[in-house]
Structure formats: C-alpha cells, structure tokens
XYZ file of C-alpha atoms in Angstrom:
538
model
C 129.018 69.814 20.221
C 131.498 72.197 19.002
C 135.233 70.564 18.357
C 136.978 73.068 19.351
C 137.087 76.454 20.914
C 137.163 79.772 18.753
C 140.307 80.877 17.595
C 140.924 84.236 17.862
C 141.600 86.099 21.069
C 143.427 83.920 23.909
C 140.916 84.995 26.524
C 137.875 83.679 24.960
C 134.354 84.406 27.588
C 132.700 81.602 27.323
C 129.104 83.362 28.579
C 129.117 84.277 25.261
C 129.555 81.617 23.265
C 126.465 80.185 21.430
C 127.573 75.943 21.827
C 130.099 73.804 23.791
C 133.540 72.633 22.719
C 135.895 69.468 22.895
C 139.089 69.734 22.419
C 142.754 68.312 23.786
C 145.841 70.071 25.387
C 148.477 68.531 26.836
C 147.369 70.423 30.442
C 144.520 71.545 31.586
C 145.245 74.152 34.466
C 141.543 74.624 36.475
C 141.577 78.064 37.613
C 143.087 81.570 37.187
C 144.050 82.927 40.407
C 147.741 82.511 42.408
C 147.328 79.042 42.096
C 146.520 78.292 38.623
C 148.275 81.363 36.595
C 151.892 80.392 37.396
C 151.527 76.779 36.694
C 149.775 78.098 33.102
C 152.763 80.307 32.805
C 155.753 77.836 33.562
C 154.224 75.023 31.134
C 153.062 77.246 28.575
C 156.906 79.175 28.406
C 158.261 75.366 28.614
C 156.241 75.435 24.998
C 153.319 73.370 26.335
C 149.635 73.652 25.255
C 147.942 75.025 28.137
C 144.316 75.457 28.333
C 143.490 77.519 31.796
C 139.434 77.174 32.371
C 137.831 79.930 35.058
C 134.338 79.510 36.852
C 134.235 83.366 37.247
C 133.990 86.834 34.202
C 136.729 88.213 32.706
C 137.279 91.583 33.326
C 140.765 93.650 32.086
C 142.731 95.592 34.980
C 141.039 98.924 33.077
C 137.512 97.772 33.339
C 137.400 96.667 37.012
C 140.369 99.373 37.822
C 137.087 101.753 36.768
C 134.288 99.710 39.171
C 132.870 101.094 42.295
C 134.075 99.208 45.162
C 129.926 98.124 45.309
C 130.744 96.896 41.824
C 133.473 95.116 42.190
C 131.697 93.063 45.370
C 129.151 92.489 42.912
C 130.735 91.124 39.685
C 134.469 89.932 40.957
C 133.629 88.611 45.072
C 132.346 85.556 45.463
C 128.664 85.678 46.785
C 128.945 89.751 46.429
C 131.502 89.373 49.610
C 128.790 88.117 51.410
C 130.151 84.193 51.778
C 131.066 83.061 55.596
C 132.475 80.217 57.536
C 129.567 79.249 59.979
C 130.412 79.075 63.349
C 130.335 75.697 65.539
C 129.769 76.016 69.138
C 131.462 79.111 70.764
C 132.890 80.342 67.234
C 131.590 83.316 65.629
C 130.216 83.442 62.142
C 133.551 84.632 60.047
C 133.175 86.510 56.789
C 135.318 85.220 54.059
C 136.605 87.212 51.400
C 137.239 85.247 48.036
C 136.971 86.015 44.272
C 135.236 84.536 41.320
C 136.819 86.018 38.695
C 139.808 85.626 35.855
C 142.816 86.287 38.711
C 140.869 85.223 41.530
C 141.705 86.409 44.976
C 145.566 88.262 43.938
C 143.287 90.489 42.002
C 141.075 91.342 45.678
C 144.041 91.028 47.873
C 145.702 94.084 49.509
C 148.634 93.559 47.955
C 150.527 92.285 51.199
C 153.309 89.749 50.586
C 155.178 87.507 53.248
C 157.312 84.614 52.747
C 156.467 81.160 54.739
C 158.085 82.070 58.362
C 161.058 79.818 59.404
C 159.819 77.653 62.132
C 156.403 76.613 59.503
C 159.133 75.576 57.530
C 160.397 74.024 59.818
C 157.480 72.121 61.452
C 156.619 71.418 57.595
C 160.243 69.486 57.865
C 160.430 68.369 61.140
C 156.951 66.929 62.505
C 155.669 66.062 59.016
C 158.272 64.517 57.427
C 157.853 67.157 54.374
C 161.740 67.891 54.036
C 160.985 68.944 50.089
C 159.841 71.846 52.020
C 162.312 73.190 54.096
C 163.031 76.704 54.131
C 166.131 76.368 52.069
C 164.204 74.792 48.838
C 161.857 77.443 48.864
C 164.345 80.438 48.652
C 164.746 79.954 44.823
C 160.609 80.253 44.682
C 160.881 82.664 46.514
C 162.870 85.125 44.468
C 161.198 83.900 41.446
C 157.677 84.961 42.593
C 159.292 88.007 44.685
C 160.672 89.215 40.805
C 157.947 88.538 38.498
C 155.156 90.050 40.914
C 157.780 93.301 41.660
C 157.772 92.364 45.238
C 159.750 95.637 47.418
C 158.812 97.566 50.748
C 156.314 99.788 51.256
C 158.547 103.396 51.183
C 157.374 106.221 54.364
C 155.996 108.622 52.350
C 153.552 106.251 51.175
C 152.041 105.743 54.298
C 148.676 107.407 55.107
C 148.255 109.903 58.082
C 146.218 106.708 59.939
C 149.090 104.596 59.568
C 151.811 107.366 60.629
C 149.790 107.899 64.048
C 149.139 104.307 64.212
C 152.734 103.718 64.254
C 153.905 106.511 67.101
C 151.548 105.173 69.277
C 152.768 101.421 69.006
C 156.366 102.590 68.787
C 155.475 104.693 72.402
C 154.552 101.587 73.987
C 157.495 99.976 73.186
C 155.871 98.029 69.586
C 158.183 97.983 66.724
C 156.572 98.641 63.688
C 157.848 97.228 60.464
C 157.219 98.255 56.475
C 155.217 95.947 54.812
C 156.264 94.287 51.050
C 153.597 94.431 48.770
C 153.511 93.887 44.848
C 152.910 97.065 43.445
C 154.514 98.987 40.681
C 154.189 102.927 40.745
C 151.662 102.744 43.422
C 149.707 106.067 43.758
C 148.246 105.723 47.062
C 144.544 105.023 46.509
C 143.983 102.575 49.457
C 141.341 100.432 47.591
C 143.781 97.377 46.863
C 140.794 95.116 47.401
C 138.504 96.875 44.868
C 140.362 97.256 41.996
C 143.143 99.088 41.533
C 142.170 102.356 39.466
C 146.361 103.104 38.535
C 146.726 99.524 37.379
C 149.901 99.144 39.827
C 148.915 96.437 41.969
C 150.936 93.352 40.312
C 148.349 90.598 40.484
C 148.626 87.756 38.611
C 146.916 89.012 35.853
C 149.173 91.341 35.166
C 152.238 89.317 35.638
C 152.045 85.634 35.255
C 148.924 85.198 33.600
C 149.867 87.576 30.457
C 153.044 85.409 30.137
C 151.218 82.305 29.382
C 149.070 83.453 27.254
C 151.634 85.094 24.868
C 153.733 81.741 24.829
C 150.698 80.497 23.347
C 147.878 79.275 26.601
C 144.219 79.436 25.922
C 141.497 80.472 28.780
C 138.052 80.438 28.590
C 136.841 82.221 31.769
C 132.319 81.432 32.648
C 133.410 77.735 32.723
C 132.833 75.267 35.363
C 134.393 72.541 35.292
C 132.401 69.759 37.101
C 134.078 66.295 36.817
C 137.738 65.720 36.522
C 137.792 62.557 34.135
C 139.614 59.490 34.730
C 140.575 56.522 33.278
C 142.486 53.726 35.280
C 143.807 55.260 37.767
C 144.394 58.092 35.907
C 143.150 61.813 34.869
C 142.350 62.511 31.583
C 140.658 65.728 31.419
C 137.622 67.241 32.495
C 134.373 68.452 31.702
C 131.711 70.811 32.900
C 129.265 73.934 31.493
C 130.032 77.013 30.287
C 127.443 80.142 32.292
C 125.235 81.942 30.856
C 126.549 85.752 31.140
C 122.668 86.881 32.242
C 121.484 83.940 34.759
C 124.626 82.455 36.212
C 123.343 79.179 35.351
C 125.154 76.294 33.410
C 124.594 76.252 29.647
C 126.637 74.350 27.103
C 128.466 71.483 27.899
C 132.543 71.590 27.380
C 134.941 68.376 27.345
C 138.572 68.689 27.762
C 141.052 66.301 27.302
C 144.720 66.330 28.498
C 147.344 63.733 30.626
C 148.021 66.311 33.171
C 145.325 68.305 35.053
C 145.907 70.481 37.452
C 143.074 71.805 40.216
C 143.594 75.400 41.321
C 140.600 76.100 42.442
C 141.329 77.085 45.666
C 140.660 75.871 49.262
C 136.964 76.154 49.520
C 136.175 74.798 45.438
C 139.003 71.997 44.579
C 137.452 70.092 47.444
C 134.047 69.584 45.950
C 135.898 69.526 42.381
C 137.961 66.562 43.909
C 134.771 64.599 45.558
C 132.400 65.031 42.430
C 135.010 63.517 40.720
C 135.678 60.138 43.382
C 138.621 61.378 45.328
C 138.272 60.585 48.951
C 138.464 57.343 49.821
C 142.184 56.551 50.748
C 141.721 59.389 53.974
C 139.458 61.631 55.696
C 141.558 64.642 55.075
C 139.869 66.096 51.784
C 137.600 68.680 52.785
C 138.945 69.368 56.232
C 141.583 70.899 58.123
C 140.894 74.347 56.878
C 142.808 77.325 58.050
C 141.170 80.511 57.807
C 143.856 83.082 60.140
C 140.637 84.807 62.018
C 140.806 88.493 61.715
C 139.202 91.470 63.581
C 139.842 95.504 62.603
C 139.505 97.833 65.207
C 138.620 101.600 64.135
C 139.640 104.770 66.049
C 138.460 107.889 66.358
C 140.827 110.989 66.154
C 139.418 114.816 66.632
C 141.596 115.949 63.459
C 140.878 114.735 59.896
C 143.081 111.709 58.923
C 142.201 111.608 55.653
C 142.894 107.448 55.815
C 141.769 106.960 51.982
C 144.974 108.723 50.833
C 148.290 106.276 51.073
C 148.886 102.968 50.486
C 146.120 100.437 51.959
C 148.880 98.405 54.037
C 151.605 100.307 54.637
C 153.003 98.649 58.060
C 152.686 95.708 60.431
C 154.254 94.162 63.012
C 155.506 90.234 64.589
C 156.122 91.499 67.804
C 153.050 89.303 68.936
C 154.043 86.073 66.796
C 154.916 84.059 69.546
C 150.992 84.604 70.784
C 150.113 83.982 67.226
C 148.988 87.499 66.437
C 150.206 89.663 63.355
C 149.140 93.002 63.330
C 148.485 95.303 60.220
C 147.884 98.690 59.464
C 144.844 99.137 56.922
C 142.159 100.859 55.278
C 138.737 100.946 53.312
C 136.917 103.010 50.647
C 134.600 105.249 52.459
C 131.684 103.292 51.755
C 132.982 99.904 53.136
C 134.389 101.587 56.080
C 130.759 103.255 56.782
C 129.223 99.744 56.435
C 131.287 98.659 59.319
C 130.506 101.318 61.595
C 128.023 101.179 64.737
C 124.851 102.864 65.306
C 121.417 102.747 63.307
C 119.955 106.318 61.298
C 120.710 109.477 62.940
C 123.309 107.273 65.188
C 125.182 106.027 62.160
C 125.150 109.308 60.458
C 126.691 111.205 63.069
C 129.628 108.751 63.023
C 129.699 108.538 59.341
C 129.918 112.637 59.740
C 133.339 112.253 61.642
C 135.042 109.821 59.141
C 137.606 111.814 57.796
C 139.177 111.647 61.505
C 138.774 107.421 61.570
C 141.874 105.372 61.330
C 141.836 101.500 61.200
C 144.171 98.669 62.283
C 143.544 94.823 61.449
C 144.990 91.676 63.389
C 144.656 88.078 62.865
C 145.651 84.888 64.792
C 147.507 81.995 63.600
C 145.203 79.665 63.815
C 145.143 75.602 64.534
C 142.485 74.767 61.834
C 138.955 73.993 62.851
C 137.244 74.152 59.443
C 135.322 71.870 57.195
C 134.102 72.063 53.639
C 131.618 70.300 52.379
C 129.123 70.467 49.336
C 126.112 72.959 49.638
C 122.934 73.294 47.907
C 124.005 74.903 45.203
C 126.962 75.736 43.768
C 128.950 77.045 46.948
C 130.513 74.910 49.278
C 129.367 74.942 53.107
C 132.262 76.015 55.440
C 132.387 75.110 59.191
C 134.944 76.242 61.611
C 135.291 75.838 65.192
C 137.666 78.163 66.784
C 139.873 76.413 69.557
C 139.603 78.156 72.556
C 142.715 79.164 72.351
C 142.583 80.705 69.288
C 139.794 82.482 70.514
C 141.787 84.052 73.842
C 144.465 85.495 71.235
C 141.132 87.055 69.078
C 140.234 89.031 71.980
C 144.234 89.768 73.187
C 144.244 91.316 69.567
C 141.459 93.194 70.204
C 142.875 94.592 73.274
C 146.098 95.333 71.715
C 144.645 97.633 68.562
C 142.852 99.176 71.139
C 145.971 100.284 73.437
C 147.677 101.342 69.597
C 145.354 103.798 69.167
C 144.930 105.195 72.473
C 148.629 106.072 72.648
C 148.360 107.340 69.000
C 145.906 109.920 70.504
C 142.648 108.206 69.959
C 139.969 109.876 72.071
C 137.292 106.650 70.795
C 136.962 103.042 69.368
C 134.740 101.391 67.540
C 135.327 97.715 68.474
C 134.263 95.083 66.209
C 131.872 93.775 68.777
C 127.988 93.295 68.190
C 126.256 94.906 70.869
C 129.211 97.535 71.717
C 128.818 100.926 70.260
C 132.285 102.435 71.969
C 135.279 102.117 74.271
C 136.291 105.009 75.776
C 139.299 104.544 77.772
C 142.506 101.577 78.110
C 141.092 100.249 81.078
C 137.279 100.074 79.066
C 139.229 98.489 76.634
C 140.896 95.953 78.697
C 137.562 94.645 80.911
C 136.203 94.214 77.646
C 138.442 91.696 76.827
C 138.319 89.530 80.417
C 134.544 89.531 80.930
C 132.070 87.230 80.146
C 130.716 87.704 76.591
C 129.097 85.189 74.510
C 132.201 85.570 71.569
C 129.429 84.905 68.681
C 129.159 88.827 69.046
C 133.126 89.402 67.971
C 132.827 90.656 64.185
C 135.673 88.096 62.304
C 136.714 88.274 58.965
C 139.027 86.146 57.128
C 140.931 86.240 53.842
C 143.263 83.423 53.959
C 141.324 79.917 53.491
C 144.532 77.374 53.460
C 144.850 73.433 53.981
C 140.930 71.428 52.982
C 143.675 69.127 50.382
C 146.397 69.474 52.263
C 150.406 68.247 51.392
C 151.540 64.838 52.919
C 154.194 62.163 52.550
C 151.777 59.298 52.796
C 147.878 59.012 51.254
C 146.373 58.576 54.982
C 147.681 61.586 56.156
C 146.854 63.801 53.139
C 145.190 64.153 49.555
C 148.896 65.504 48.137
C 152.142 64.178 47.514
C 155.385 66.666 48.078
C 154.821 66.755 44.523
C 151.555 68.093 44.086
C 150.177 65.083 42.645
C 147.275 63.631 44.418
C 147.559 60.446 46.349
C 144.658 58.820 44.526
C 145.141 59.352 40.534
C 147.943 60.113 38.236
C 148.479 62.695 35.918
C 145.557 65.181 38.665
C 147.803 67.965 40.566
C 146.667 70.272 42.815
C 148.214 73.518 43.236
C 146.608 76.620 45.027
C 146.451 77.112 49.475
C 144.525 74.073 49.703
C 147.516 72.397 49.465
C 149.532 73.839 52.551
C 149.759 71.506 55.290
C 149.346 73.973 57.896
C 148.095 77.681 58.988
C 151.260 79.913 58.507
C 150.131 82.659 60.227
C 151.120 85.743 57.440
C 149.417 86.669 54.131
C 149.386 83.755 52.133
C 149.566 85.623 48.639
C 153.534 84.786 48.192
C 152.831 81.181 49.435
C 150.262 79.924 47.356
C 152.146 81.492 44.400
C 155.313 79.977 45.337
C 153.606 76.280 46.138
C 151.989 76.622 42.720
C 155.533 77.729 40.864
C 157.477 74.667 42.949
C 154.657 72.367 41.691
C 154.558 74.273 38.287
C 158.224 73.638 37.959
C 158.006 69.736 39.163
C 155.650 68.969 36.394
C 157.278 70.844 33.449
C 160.323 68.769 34.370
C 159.495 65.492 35.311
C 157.058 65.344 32.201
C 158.753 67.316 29.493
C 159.900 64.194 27.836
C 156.260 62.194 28.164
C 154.775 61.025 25.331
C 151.828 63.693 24.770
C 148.654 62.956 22.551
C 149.221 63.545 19.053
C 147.990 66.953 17.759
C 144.723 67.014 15.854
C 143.605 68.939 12.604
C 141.603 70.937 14.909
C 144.429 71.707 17.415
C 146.727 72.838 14.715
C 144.213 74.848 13.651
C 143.990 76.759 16.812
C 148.112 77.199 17.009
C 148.364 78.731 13.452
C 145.301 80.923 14.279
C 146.622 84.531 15.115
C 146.072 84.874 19.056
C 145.077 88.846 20.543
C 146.031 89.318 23.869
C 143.573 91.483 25.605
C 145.249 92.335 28.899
C-alpha cells in the first residue's frame, strides 16, 4: 500500500488513483456535505490537520452548474433520485432526495434556510433534558452559519409569476404569506436550485465552508468509502475503507486512516450502517431508528395564461400559518423536464398537458412529522429505509393537500393536478375537499421527502440515544457524529441551517476541548504533504 496520499491538489479523486494510501491526521472528518464541511473548516482554521474523505465524485460548482438537470440526477443524487423510504402498513412509498457527491445534499437543496423554531428548542430543553440546546445557545450558531452561507430574504421582484398568484390567492383567503431566506449570492432567477446552479450563486457548502478548510491546509479525497471506523479500547482511531473505481462504482484499493478524533457526517441514512459495521449498538436500540423524514406532497395548478414558473427564484415564499397542525407550506418550482415527469396522463394524454405547461404553477407542503422510520443495512451498498406514517401525520398529509388546492383556486386556477395515483384532475373547491374526507387507500398519495433527521439521535444518557450533547458518541471516545442524524427530533422547517449549525456547535466543542491534546507525532511522510504546494480547485 501507498503511505500516503498524493500531494498536490487538496481535492485529490480518488477514482483515479492507481493504489491505496495510509496515512495519519489528527481528524478525520467522514463526509462533505452540511455536516462534515464546517467541522473540516473550524479544525482546519484552528490549524489542525484535517483529512475530509467523501463516498461520492467531485465535481466544481462550473462543471455541475453546466449539467442537465437528467445529469445531475445521474452523477450527484443518490440512486439517480430514485432512493425511497418503503412504506409500512397504511404509509405510502416516499421518495427521498439525497446526494452522493463532494457537498452532499446543500449542493441539491433549494436553497431554503430556517432556524430551529422556538418551542423544538424548547422541547429539546424541557422534555429531554438537552438544556445545551436551548434556543439561546444556538443564536451565536446561528449567525455564524447565517454569515458565512450569506443567509438574507428572498426580495419581491425575485419571485416568479407562479409564486406572485400563488400568494394573492392565499393572502384572499385570509393566509399570510411570508419571504423565504435562502443562501444565495446574486441570484439570477433560474429556479433549478436542486440541479445545479448554472450562476454559481447558491452558497452551498462548497462554496463557503468547504473552500475555507481546504486553504487553511485540509485534505479530501472524494470516491472513498470508508467502511470501518477503527477502534482501540474504547476508543476511535481512524478508519478504513476502498477507494471506487470512477467506471464501475465498485470498491478498489484499500485506504487506512489514522487520527484520535473521527468524526461521522455521513448523514442520517449512511452514519447508521457506518456506526454498526463498526460495533456501535449495543448500549440502546436507538441507532438506526427514529428517523424523521417531514413527508411532503406538491400540488400543481393549472392557469389559462402562461406563467412562465421557470423564471424567478425556486422558493421565493412560504408560510407557518398552519404550524400548529404541523404543516409548512412553500412556494416552488421545477425544470421543465422534472415538472413533466410529475404530470398525469399516459401518450397523447400527457402531451396535451405537457402542451399547457407554460400556464402550470406549483406549491409544496410538508408535515412535521413524529418519526416512524428505520434504517437498516441493505444488500448492497444502500441502506433500507422504513417509515410508518402515524395516522395522524397522515390526516395533516391530506389537510395539506386540501389547502394547496384552495391556494390555487383563489389564485385563479381553473385545474389541479393532485399528487394522487389514480386522480388525473380536480376541478372545483368542493372536488377538492371530498377528495380529502373519502375513503382512499393513502398508498396512492405521491410523498416526497428531503429532510431525513434523527436514526443517531442527541441524548443526555447512552439508553436514550447514540450522542452525547457533545456530539461524541455514547459508546467510544475520540468518534463524533455531526450531520441531521444527530437531531433528537423532527423540527418541522428545512433542516439546511440546522444540520449546519449542529455540525459548527459540535465543530466548535471539539476544536476547544481538544486543542491542547497530545496529537500523534508528525511523520516524514506527513511533513511531506504540508510543505507540498496545495491547488485549490474550487
């Protein structure tokens, strides 16, 4: 094996390097994405060697800002966007959106950006015992995150025609419609957030924290799983696992890295398995379960004029008028092609529809849900997701239904295309409104879901949890987990800020408490690799 990685470029792809490596650090940060990137950033600015390892390619916001949305599904989405929960009993089967890629998920998201709200705070504090994470101690992550990701308000003009119809109607029946934050600096209004960002404006966190730890001197080597966390008495060590072959997928040279702290950002549906392969588990039941996935449905709308919905910014407003019922609603939008993929109708049907798309706008609502889900290993390398909806959770799915639906008729919609299997059209309020009260078998609703939270979740004690308040798991020293897996609960808003913020708290807890630990002496080979001269690529 290899003892060490190539100098040379800080981003080094490891599908195309021609033999393993071994080498130490003094942290090893598993994954890219919100989770991972600002825990690289805070210990590599602290003057740490950082060594950030991602599962998924490396592309620069110029090469995937250039994809197809079709591309993008296929290189950056994990399972091509085609990866769902499965549904147990009366649960429908729920899409799950996810990347595999160096950012992960901030660089798929729409951009959307809410803090914790008060009374999950709260509830965090009160029925949990968590008091670490009470609103209060989270306002300085807050504005941390808010400024390094250039977190502001959606402005008016910046909304799309959909949105601005969208919002007269709600507003008419008494709805108050609010401007959404999003990171995004000099947005141009190309409503494909979630494909790539062609102006480079969206501020994920490869553009923002990620760059910042790899000028203050972080390595990452992206087409590397990491398999095994490695531990010795009690405590982690490092980890080891295969770099992927760039044509196949499949593992290929085996990599060892060694470090006292490792940290697993891997997200809610991978640090899981990453924790179980590697003997975490036993102390509690919790690992694995508990997932929170904030069920979502879009409703589309047909107008007689041309919209023109592709033209704006993908999420412009939203509102918490329905919070206490759980329900957040957002305003929303999709590259022609995806939008046409979720329309009704089969051949001359479907075309006729697709014909009349200029005049579609599109709304999105999801529930705050209790957290039905289960992950477990698969057969390969993805994880198998359950999730049973309660049935409560499951009323408010089809209340949110019914409210898009009275949205757009008061915006002027003469048609809608609910997302329900089996139901080409609703023509009128009171269509709308049976729809939701009679019988239906609710495996026909069409649910997505974008915000997997809580399969490692935060506790005070190890029988409750997998986490300390500190991010440091229950079982082993020196192993941290930061990304949503962590988050005791469903929150019930985007969870972009959140995990971000979880990670930086976490992020800053370790830089501190350890910044005076004894770290392993540097080798010949690692002072190699800090004189070598270091390109940043992004």
């Amino acid at each position: 094996m290899n003892r060490d990685i190539p100098s040379g470029d800080s981003i080094v792809q490891g599908c195309g390097l021609t033999r393993g490596f071994e080498e130490t650090f003094d942290a090893i940060v598993v994954g890219s994405g919100a989770g991972g990137s600002p825990v690289a950033a805070y210990l590599a600015e602290a003057g740490w060697r950082v060594l950030v390892l991602e599962e998924g390619p490396y592309y620069s916001p110029e090469q995937y800002g250039r994809f197809r949305p079709s591309e993008i599904l296929r290189r950056m989405w994990r399972e091509s966007g085609m990866f769902a929960a499965f549904g147990v009993g009366d649960t429908p089967v729920i899409g799950l959106a996810a990347g595999r890629c160096v950012g992960g998920s901030s660089v798929l998201t729409g951009g959307v950006c809410f803090r914790i709200p008060a009374e999950v705070h709260d509830d965090w504090v009160r029925a949990r015992g968590l008091s670490e994470l009470s609103e209060r101690a989270f306002d300085p992550v807050y504005e941390e995150v808010e400024r390094r990701c250039h977190v502001h308000e959606v402005p008016a003009d910046m909304r799309a025609w959909p949105s601005r119809r969208l919002v007269a109607g709600a507003e008419s029946l008494g709805i108050k419609m609010k401007p959404t934050r999003r990171n995004t600096v000099d947005c141009q209004g190309n409503a494909r957030c979630n494909f790539g960002c062609p102006a480079e404006a969206k501020q994920s966190v490869d553009r923002t924290f990620l760059p910042s730890a790899l000028q203050h001197g972080a390595r990452l080597v992206s087409d590397a799983l990491v398999q095994r966390v490695l531990i010795e008495q009690g405590r982690a060590v490092g980890v080891e696992g295969h770099l992927l072959d760039a044509r196949t997928g499949k593992a290929s040279h085996r990599f060892v890295a060694r470090a006292p702290i490792v940290v697993a950002s891997c997200g809610t549906l991978h640090t899981p398995l990453l924790l179980m392969r590697s003997g975490l588990g036993r102390t509690s039941d919790a690992l694995g379960r508990n997932v929170t996935l904030h069920p979502a449905v879009r409703m589309s709308a047909q107008f007689d004029e041309p919209l023109d919905g592709f033209s704006g910014s993908l999420q412009a407003v939203y509102t918490d008028q329905f919070a206490s019922e759980g329900i957040t609603l957002v305003g929303l939008h999709s590259p022609p092609n995806v939008l046409a993929a979720a329309l009704p109708g089969i051949g001359a049907a479907h075309r006729e529809i697709v014909r009349r798309m200029r005049g579609l706008s599109a709304m999105g609502g999801m529930v705050h849900d209790r957290g039905g889900g289960r992950v477990r290993p698969g057969p390969g390398r993805e994880p198998i997701l359950w999730y049973r909806m309660s049935p409560r959770d499951l009323l408010r799915l089809r209340r949110t239904i019914t409210i898009l639906g009275e949205i757009a008729f008061a915006a002027g919609a003469r048609a809608l295309y609910p997302p329900v299997f089996g139901v080409r059209s609703v023509q009128s309020v009171d269509e709308l409104r049976r729809l939701e009260h009679e019988p239906m078998d609710v495996r026909r609703i069409e649910c997505l879901a974008f915000h997997p939270l809580g399969s490692a979740r935060m506790s005070v004690g190890p029988a409750e949890g997998v986490v300390s308040p500190t991010g440091e798991t229950h079982e082993v020293r020196g192993l941290f987990v930061a990304d949503g897996s962590v988050l005791p609960t469903s929150i019930g808003v985007n969870s972009q800020v959140p995990v971000m913020s979880m990670a930086t708290r976490i992020g800053w807890i370790i830089r501190d408490r350890y910044k005076t630990r004894s770290l392993p002496a540097r080798s010949p080979l690692t002072r190699l690799l800090d004189n070598a001269r270091w390109h940043l690529p992004i």
